[in-house]
Coordinates of C-alpha atoms in Angstrom, one line a residue:
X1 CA 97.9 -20.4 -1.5
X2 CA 99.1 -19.8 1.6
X3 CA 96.6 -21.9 3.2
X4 CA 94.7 -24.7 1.7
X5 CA 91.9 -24.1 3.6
X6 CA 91.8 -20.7 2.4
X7 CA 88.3 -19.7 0.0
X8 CA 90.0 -19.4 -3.5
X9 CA 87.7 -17.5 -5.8
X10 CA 88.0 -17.4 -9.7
X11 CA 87.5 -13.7 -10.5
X12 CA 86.7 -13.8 -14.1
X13 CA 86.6 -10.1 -16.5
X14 CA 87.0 -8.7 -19.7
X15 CA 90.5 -8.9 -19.6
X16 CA 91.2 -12.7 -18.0
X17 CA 90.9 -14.0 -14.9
X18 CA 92.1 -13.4 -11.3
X19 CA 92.6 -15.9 -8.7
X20 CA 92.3 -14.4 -4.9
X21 CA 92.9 -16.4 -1.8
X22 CA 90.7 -15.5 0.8
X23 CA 91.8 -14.5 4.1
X24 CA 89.3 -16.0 6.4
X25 CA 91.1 -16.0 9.7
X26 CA 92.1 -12.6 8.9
X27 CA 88.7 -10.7 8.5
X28 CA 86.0 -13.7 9.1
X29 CA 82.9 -11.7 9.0
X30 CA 83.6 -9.5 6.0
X31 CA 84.8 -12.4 4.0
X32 CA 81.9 -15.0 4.7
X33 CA 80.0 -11.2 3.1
X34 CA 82.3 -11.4 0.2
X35 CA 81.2 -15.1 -1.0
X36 CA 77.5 -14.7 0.3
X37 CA 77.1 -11.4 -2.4
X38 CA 79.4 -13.5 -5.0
X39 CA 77.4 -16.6 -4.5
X40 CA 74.0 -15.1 -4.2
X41 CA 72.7 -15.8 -1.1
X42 CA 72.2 -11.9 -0.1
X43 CA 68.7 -11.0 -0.1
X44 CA 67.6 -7.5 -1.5
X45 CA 64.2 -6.3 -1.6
X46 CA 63.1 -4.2 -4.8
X47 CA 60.6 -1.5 -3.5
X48 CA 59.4 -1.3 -7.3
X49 CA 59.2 -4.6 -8.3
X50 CA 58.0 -5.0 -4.5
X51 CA 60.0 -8.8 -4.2
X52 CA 63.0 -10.3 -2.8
X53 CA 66.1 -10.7 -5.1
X54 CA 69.7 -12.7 -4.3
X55 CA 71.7 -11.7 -7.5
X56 CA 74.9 -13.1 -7.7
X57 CA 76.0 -9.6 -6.5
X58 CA 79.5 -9.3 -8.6
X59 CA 78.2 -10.8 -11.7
X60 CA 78.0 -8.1 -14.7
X61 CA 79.3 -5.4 -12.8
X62 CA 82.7 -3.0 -13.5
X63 CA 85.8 -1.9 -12.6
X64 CA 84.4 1.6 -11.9
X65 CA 87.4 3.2 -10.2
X66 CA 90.8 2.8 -12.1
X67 CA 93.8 5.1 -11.0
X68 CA 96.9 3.5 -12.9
X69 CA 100.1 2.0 -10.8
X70 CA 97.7 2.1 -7.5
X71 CA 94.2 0.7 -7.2
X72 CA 91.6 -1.2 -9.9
X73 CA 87.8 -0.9 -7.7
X74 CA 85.0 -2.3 -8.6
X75 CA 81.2 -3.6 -7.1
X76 CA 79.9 -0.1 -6.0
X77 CA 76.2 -0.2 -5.1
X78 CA 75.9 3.0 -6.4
X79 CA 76.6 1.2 -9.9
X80 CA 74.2 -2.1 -8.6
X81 CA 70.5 -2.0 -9.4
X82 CA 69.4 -3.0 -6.1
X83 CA 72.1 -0.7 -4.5
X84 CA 74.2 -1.9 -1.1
X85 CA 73.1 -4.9 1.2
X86 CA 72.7 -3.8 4.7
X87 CA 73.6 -3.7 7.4
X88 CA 77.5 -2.8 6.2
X89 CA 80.1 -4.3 7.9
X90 CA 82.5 -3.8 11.4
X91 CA 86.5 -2.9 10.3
X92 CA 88.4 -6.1 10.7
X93 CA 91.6 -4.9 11.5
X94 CA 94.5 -5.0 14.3
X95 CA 96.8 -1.7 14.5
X96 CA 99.1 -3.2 16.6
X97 CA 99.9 -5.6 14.2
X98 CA 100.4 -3.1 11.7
X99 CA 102.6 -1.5 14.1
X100 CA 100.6 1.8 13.9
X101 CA 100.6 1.9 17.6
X102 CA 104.4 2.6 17.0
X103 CA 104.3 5.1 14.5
X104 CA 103.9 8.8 15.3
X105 CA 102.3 11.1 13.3
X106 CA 104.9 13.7 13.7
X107 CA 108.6 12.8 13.0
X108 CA 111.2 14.2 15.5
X109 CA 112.2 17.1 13.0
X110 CA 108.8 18.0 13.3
X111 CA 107.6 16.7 9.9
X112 CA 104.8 15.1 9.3
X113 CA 105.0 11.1 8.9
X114 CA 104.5 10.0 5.6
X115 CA 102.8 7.1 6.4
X116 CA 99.8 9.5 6.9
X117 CA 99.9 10.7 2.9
X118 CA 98.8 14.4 4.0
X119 CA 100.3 16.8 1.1
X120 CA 99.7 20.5 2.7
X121 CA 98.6 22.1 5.9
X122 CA 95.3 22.4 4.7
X123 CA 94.8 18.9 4.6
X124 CA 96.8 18.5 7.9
X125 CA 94.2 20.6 9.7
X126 CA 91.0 18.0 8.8
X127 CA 93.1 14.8 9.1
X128 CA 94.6 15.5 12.2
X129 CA 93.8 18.8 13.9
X130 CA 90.3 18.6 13.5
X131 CA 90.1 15.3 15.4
X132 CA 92.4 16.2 17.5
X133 CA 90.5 19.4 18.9
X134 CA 87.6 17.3 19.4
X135 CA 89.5 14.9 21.5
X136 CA 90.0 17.5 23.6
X137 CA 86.7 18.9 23.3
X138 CA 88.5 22.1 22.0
X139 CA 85.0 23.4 19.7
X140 CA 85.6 27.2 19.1
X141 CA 88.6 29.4 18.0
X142 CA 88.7 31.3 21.3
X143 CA 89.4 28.1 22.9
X144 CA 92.8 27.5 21.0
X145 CA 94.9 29.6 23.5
X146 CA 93.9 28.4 26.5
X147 CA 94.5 24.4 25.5
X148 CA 97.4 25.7 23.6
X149 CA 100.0 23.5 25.7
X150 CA 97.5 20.5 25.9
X151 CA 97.4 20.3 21.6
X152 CA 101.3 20.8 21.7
X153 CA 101.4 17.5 24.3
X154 CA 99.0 15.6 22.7
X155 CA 99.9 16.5 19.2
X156 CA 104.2 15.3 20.2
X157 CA 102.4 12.1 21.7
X158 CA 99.9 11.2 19.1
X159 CA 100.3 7.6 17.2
X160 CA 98.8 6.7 13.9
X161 CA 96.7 4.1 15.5
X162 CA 95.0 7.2 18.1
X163 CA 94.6 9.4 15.6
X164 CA 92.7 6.7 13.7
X165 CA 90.9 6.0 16.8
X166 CA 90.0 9.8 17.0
X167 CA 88.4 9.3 13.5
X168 CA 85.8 6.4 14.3
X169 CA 88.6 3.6 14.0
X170 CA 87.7 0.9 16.4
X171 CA 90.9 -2.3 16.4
X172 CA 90.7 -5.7 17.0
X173 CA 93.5 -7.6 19.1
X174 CA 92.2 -11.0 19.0
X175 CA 93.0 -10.9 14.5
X176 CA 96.1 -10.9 12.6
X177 CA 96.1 -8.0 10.4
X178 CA 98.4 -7.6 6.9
X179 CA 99.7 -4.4 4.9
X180 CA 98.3 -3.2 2.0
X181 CA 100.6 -4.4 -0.7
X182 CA 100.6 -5.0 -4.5
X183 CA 98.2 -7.7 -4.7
X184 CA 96.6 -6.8 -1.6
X185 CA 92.2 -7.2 -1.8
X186 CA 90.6 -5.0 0.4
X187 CA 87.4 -3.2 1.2
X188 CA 86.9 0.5 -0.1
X189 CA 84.5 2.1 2.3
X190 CA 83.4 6.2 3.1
X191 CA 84.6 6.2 6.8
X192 CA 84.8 3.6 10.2
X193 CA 82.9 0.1 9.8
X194 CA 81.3 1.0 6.8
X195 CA 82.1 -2.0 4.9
X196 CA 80.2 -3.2 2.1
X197 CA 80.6 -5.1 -1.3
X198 CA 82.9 -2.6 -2.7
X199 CA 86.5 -3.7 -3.3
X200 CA 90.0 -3.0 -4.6
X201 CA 92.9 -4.7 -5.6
X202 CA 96.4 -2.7 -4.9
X203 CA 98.7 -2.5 -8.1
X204 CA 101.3 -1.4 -5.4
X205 CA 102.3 -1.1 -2.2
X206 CA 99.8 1.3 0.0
X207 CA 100.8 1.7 3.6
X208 CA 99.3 4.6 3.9
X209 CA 95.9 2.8 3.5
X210 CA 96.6 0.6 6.7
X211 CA 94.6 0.8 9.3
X212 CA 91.7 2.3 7.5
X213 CA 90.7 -0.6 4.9
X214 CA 89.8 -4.2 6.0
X215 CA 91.9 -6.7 4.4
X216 CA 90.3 -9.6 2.5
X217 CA 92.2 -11.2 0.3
X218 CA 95.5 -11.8 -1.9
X219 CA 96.1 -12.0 -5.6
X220 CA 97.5 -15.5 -5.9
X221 CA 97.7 -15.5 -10.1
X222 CA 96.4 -12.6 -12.8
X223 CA 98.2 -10.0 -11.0
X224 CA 98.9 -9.7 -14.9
X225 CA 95.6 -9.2 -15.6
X226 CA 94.8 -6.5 -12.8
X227 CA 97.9 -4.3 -14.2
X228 CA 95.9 -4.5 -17.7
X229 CA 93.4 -3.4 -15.9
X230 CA 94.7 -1.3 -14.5
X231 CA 96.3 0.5 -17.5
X232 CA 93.9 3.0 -18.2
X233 CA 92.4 5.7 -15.3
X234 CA 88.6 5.3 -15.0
X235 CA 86.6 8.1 -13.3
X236 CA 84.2 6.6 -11.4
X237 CA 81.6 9.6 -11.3
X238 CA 81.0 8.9 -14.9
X239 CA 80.2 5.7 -16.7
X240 CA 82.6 4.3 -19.1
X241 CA 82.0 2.2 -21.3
X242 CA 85.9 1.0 -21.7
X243 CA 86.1 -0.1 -18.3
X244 CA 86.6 -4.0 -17.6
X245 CA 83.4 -5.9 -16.7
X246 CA 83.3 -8.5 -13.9
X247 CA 81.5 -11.8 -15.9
X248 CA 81.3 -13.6 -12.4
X249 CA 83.1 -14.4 -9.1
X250 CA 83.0 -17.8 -8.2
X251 CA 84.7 -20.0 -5.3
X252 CA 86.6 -22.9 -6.6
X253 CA 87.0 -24.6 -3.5

């Protein structure tokens, strides 16, 4: 434990048990939401059964997302009977901290930084064209030539952390923010401040995923046990029934 004070949470599965130490100075509001599902003191209302429920969120549920050597995910709502609690969550994160503010998103050779993880110019266009344009307010074709030296200027300028920005991201100053790293539990979300119970835990180290996943929690013993999980590739559009179960989460201290 880094800190005793720390909320130390027994995950236990199919395969064995995990230990995570909480990071409540880190990212307080996101994990008090983490013990309140684990703990059961999230209230859900059932339109059929028409009645308030506070499951122990976690309990019964599966590792639904496997991809070998990088994340095991698990607590979807889409997998939950009474689906996500609401409202979802702010990003708990500082970019500065990270350092993103200090990274460009092109390299001086003109390459793109591989921080980003963007694999062909396709994919370069959406992640950072796209946002770009609308930055500049740059919304038909016909407009491309005219702020042709304002993209160039901007594009030679732009960080990680403001592209992010462009994208929804909205940073926090006032929290101390880790990397993504083996070991590493963190929120899985579908875009800015959308944080809800879903979770992964990092088999390796995943700076690429910094800045756009609020950091929860560390791995403190069974990082064993998450590789064994993590030794087979779940698809998580499709049940399987071979994937690891989550019996319970529970805080120890």
């Amino acid at each position: 434990m880094e800190d005793q004070a720390n909320p130390l949470m027994l995950m236990t599965t199919s395969q064995g048990s995990i230990y995570v130490e909480l990071l409540a100075n880190e990212a307080p509001d996101n994990v008090a939401r983490f013990i309140e599902l684990a703990e059961g003191q999230v209230e859900f209302f059932d339109e059929v059964a028409n009645a308030t429920f506070t499951p122990r969120y976690y309990d019964g549920m599966r590792f639904h997302r496997v991809l070998p050597d990088f994340v095991i995910q698990g607590g979807s709502p889409s997998y939950h009977p009474l689906g996500a609690p609401e409202p979802m969550l702010a990003d708990e994160i500082n970019a500065i901290a990270l350092g993103l503010d200090r990274l460009p998103v092109l390299n001086e050779d003109g390459s793109i930084n591989p921080m980003l993880n963007v694999g062909n110019q396709e994919e370069f266009a959406q992640r950072v064209l796209e946002p770009l344009y609308r930055e500049l307010g740059v919304e038909i074709v016909s407009e491309l030539d005219s702020a042709e030296d304002d993209i160039v200027t901007n594009l030679r300028g732009l960080t990680v952390m403001r592209l992010y920005e462009y994208e929804g991201y909205a940073y926090r100053s006032d929290l101390q923010t880790r990397g993504i790293s083996r070991g590493t539990v963190a929120l899985a979300n579908d875009g800015p401040n959308r944080n809800g119970p879903e979770f992964f835990i990092a088999l390796r180290n995943a700076d690429w995923l910094n800045g756009r996943h609020t950091v929860i929690g560390r791995v403190v013993e069974g990082m064993d046990i998450a590789d064994r999980i993590g030794g087979m590739a779940i698809d998580p559009t499709a049940f399987n029934p071979q994937s690891s179960v989550i019996y319970s989460i529970r805080r120890l201290n």
